XYZ file of C-alpha atoms in Angstrom:
234
model
C 85.550 140.154 32.102
C 88.595 142.276 31.315
C 91.849 140.436 30.747
C 94.238 140.610 33.649
C 97.317 142.567 32.633
C 99.972 140.696 34.574
C 102.240 137.791 33.691
C 101.743 134.320 35.136
C 104.874 134.732 37.227
C 103.396 137.781 38.933
C 100.103 135.953 39.438
C 101.946 133.086 41.124
C 103.751 135.449 43.485
C 100.415 136.993 44.430
C 98.768 133.623 44.957
C 101.690 132.316 47.013
C 101.697 135.334 49.340
C 99.686 133.495 51.978
C 98.949 136.414 54.287
C 97.137 135.843 57.566
C 93.657 137.283 57.117
C 91.488 138.169 60.084
C 88.117 139.704 59.273
C 84.492 139.907 60.166
C 82.012 137.048 59.430
C 80.811 139.066 56.422
C 84.351 139.251 55.046
C 84.837 135.519 55.624
C 81.614 134.838 53.715
C 82.850 137.026 50.865
C 86.078 134.996 50.705
C 84.204 131.698 50.555
C 81.994 133.094 47.781
C 85.091 134.135 45.805
C 86.647 130.707 46.384
C 83.482 129.090 45.010
C 83.682 131.284 41.903
C 87.336 130.304 41.392
C 86.437 126.605 41.532
C 83.706 127.187 38.971
C 85.935 129.224 36.651
C 88.829 126.748 36.925
C 86.634 123.834 35.828
C 86.995 121.879 39.096
C 83.251 121.860 39.715
C 82.612 120.484 36.215
C 85.320 117.847 36.634
C 83.763 116.611 39.874
C 80.363 116.402 38.191
C 81.879 114.160 35.505
C 83.384 111.922 38.184
C 80.130 111.467 40.065
C 78.293 110.876 36.791
C 80.704 108.032 35.971
C 80.086 106.442 39.375
C 76.320 106.726 38.926
C 76.543 105.213 35.441
C 78.471 102.230 36.799
C 75.910 101.703 39.538
C 73.052 101.943 37.048
C 74.653 99.338 34.758
C 75.037 96.975 37.704
C 71.365 97.457 38.607
C 70.238 96.895 35.017
C 72.247 93.685 34.829
C 70.462 92.384 37.905
C 73.791 91.589 39.551
C 74.010 94.525 41.929
C 74.458 93.528 45.573
C 73.645 95.511 48.703
C 77.388 95.836 49.385
C 77.979 97.287 45.923
C 75.184 99.790 46.445
C 76.594 100.796 49.815
C 80.126 101.203 48.454
C 78.778 103.146 45.495
C 76.912 105.549 47.757
C 80.003 106.035 49.912
C 82.035 106.810 46.793
C 79.421 109.327 45.671
C 79.607 111.000 49.062
C 83.427 111.056 48.966
C 83.650 112.431 45.426
C 80.491 114.503 45.521
C 81.026 118.144 44.550
C 79.747 119.430 47.943
C 82.403 117.405 49.833
C 85.405 118.275 47.662
C 84.364 121.859 46.927
C 83.850 122.534 50.618
C 87.345 121.238 51.417
C 89.096 123.051 48.566
C 87.075 126.225 49.110
C 88.139 126.325 52.757
C 91.794 125.927 51.749
C 91.574 128.806 49.287
C 89.734 131.069 51.711
C 92.156 130.261 54.535
C 95.327 130.739 52.475
C 94.514 133.820 50.391
C 93.252 137.278 51.217
C 90.096 138.626 49.613
C 92.157 140.776 47.242
C 94.313 137.824 46.208
C 91.254 135.665 45.597
C 89.809 138.374 43.352
C 93.037 138.510 41.328
C 93.070 134.703 40.930
C 89.443 134.767 39.761
C 90.182 137.576 37.296
C 93.111 135.596 35.914
C 91.001 132.467 35.415
C 88.274 134.476 33.682
C 90.763 136.340 31.476
C 92.263 135.071 28.225
C 95.355 133.363 29.739
C 93.312 131.378 32.246
C 90.692 130.372 29.683
C 93.427 129.215 27.292
C 95.040 126.977 29.901
C 91.694 125.511 30.991
C 90.930 124.730 27.347
C 94.250 122.880 27.042
C 93.550 120.882 30.194
C 90.091 119.899 28.966
C 91.660 118.432 25.834
C 93.133 115.627 27.936
C 89.672 114.070 27.882
C 90.400 113.169 24.255
C 91.887 109.601 24.131
C 94.379 110.663 21.472
C 95.584 113.552 23.600
C 95.899 111.182 26.536
C 98.106 108.897 24.418
C 100.209 111.876 23.416
C 100.697 112.706 27.085
C 101.993 109.188 27.804
C 104.404 109.452 24.899
C 105.526 112.884 26.073
C 106.220 111.450 29.544
C 108.483 108.813 27.983
C 110.345 111.495 26.058
C 111.077 113.448 29.231
C 113.182 110.506 30.422
C 115.626 111.202 27.578
C 115.046 114.963 27.376
C 114.344 116.310 30.870
C 112.143 119.365 31.301
C 114.379 122.485 31.575
C 114.892 123.554 35.179
C 113.477 127.048 34.581
C 110.221 125.579 33.257
C 110.133 123.007 36.060
C 110.300 125.842 38.588
C 107.458 127.652 36.801
C 105.270 124.542 36.685
C 105.928 123.888 40.371
C 104.754 127.420 41.121
C 101.635 126.821 39.039
C 100.964 123.636 40.995
C 101.304 125.379 44.357
C 99.305 128.436 43.332
C 96.390 126.406 41.942
C 96.516 123.701 44.671
C 96.425 121.098 41.881
C 98.397 118.373 43.638
C 96.891 119.137 47.034
C 93.362 118.867 45.652
C 94.112 115.633 43.785
C 95.678 114.065 46.862
C 92.634 115.026 48.931
C 90.333 113.390 46.391
C 92.414 110.192 46.272
C 92.745 109.850 50.024
C 89.056 110.632 50.559
C 88.155 107.848 48.137
C 90.509 105.411 49.875
C 89.014 106.217 53.259
C 85.518 105.699 51.869
C 86.407 102.371 50.261
C 88.250 100.976 53.292
C 85.450 101.970 55.648
C 82.896 100.344 53.371
C 84.923 97.120 53.174
C 85.585 97.235 56.917
C 81.877 96.857 57.571
C 81.954 93.360 56.049
C 85.203 92.264 57.737
C 85.261 89.705 60.531
C 85.005 91.255 63.974
C 88.599 90.445 64.932
C 89.863 92.219 61.816
C 87.647 95.286 62.016
C 89.312 98.649 62.416
C 87.900 101.730 64.072
C 87.205 104.765 61.900
C 90.037 106.563 63.699
C 92.488 103.764 62.832
C 91.441 103.862 59.178
C 91.789 107.653 59.057
C 95.288 107.422 60.559
C 96.462 104.696 58.165
C 95.275 106.614 55.097
C 96.647 109.922 56.399
C 100.076 108.285 56.681
C 100.001 107.756 52.902
C 99.787 111.506 52.191
C 103.552 112.227 51.834
C 104.087 109.401 49.332
C 100.922 110.250 47.389
C 101.901 113.919 47.285
C 105.406 113.220 45.970
C 104.039 110.900 43.272
C 101.311 113.274 42.101
C 103.652 116.269 42.102
C 105.773 114.463 39.516
C 102.724 113.457 37.486
C 101.419 117.020 37.473
C 104.840 118.387 36.531
C 104.763 116.265 33.372
C 101.135 117.196 32.698
C 101.866 120.904 32.969
C 104.951 120.540 30.753
C 102.853 118.778 28.103
C 99.946 121.210 28.220
C 101.987 124.393 28.246
C 105.000 123.390 26.145
C 103.982 125.654 23.254
C 103.066 128.662 25.394
C 105.647 131.373 26.143
C 106.062 132.237 29.800
C 104.534 135.659 29.194
C 101.198 133.968 28.387
C 101.234 131.999 31.626
């Protein structure tokens, strides 16, 4: 795949140009296929596979210990459904296809498959290393004394919006909360049971607070990952 010959700033402007796209069913299918390729190239699909594997491992350990209960199995299955790649990828893929034109999706995919995108994905994957994770915590403490420059903050915020990082993370968190509450609701006393609609509404009301919190977390994460990269490489 040839390297895309535009700066990150230009890529962000393209990705944020959320034009209204009206096309034939074939064109819509093409957009969803491109969105699926973007999720693969960005590493989201692999990340979700790791998450579901962790849930399955926990369930297996409980079974092997002989202490697994029917409620634990039910909650575990609900969590697998909530975090399963088909559920999240379908939601995120729809967002990408709805918000970007076919041409914009192709440019995003080209960027991810080019050298700049691969470099940034490699940096993000390093956070799986416990030492790198500790470094990130220390970096976050340092930003309290030495705030991230406003120009870089603006760039990282554009990255967040263009890649739907916060939006995707919020969706995953809220989906998991809905799944857990609904599972626990099944064992609640009848007078305390909530309807599925009530649970959905209560969790949906948490979206603004969750979004604000995760936007700040992702701002620090981006600043840590990309601190040594010049803007021209982003």
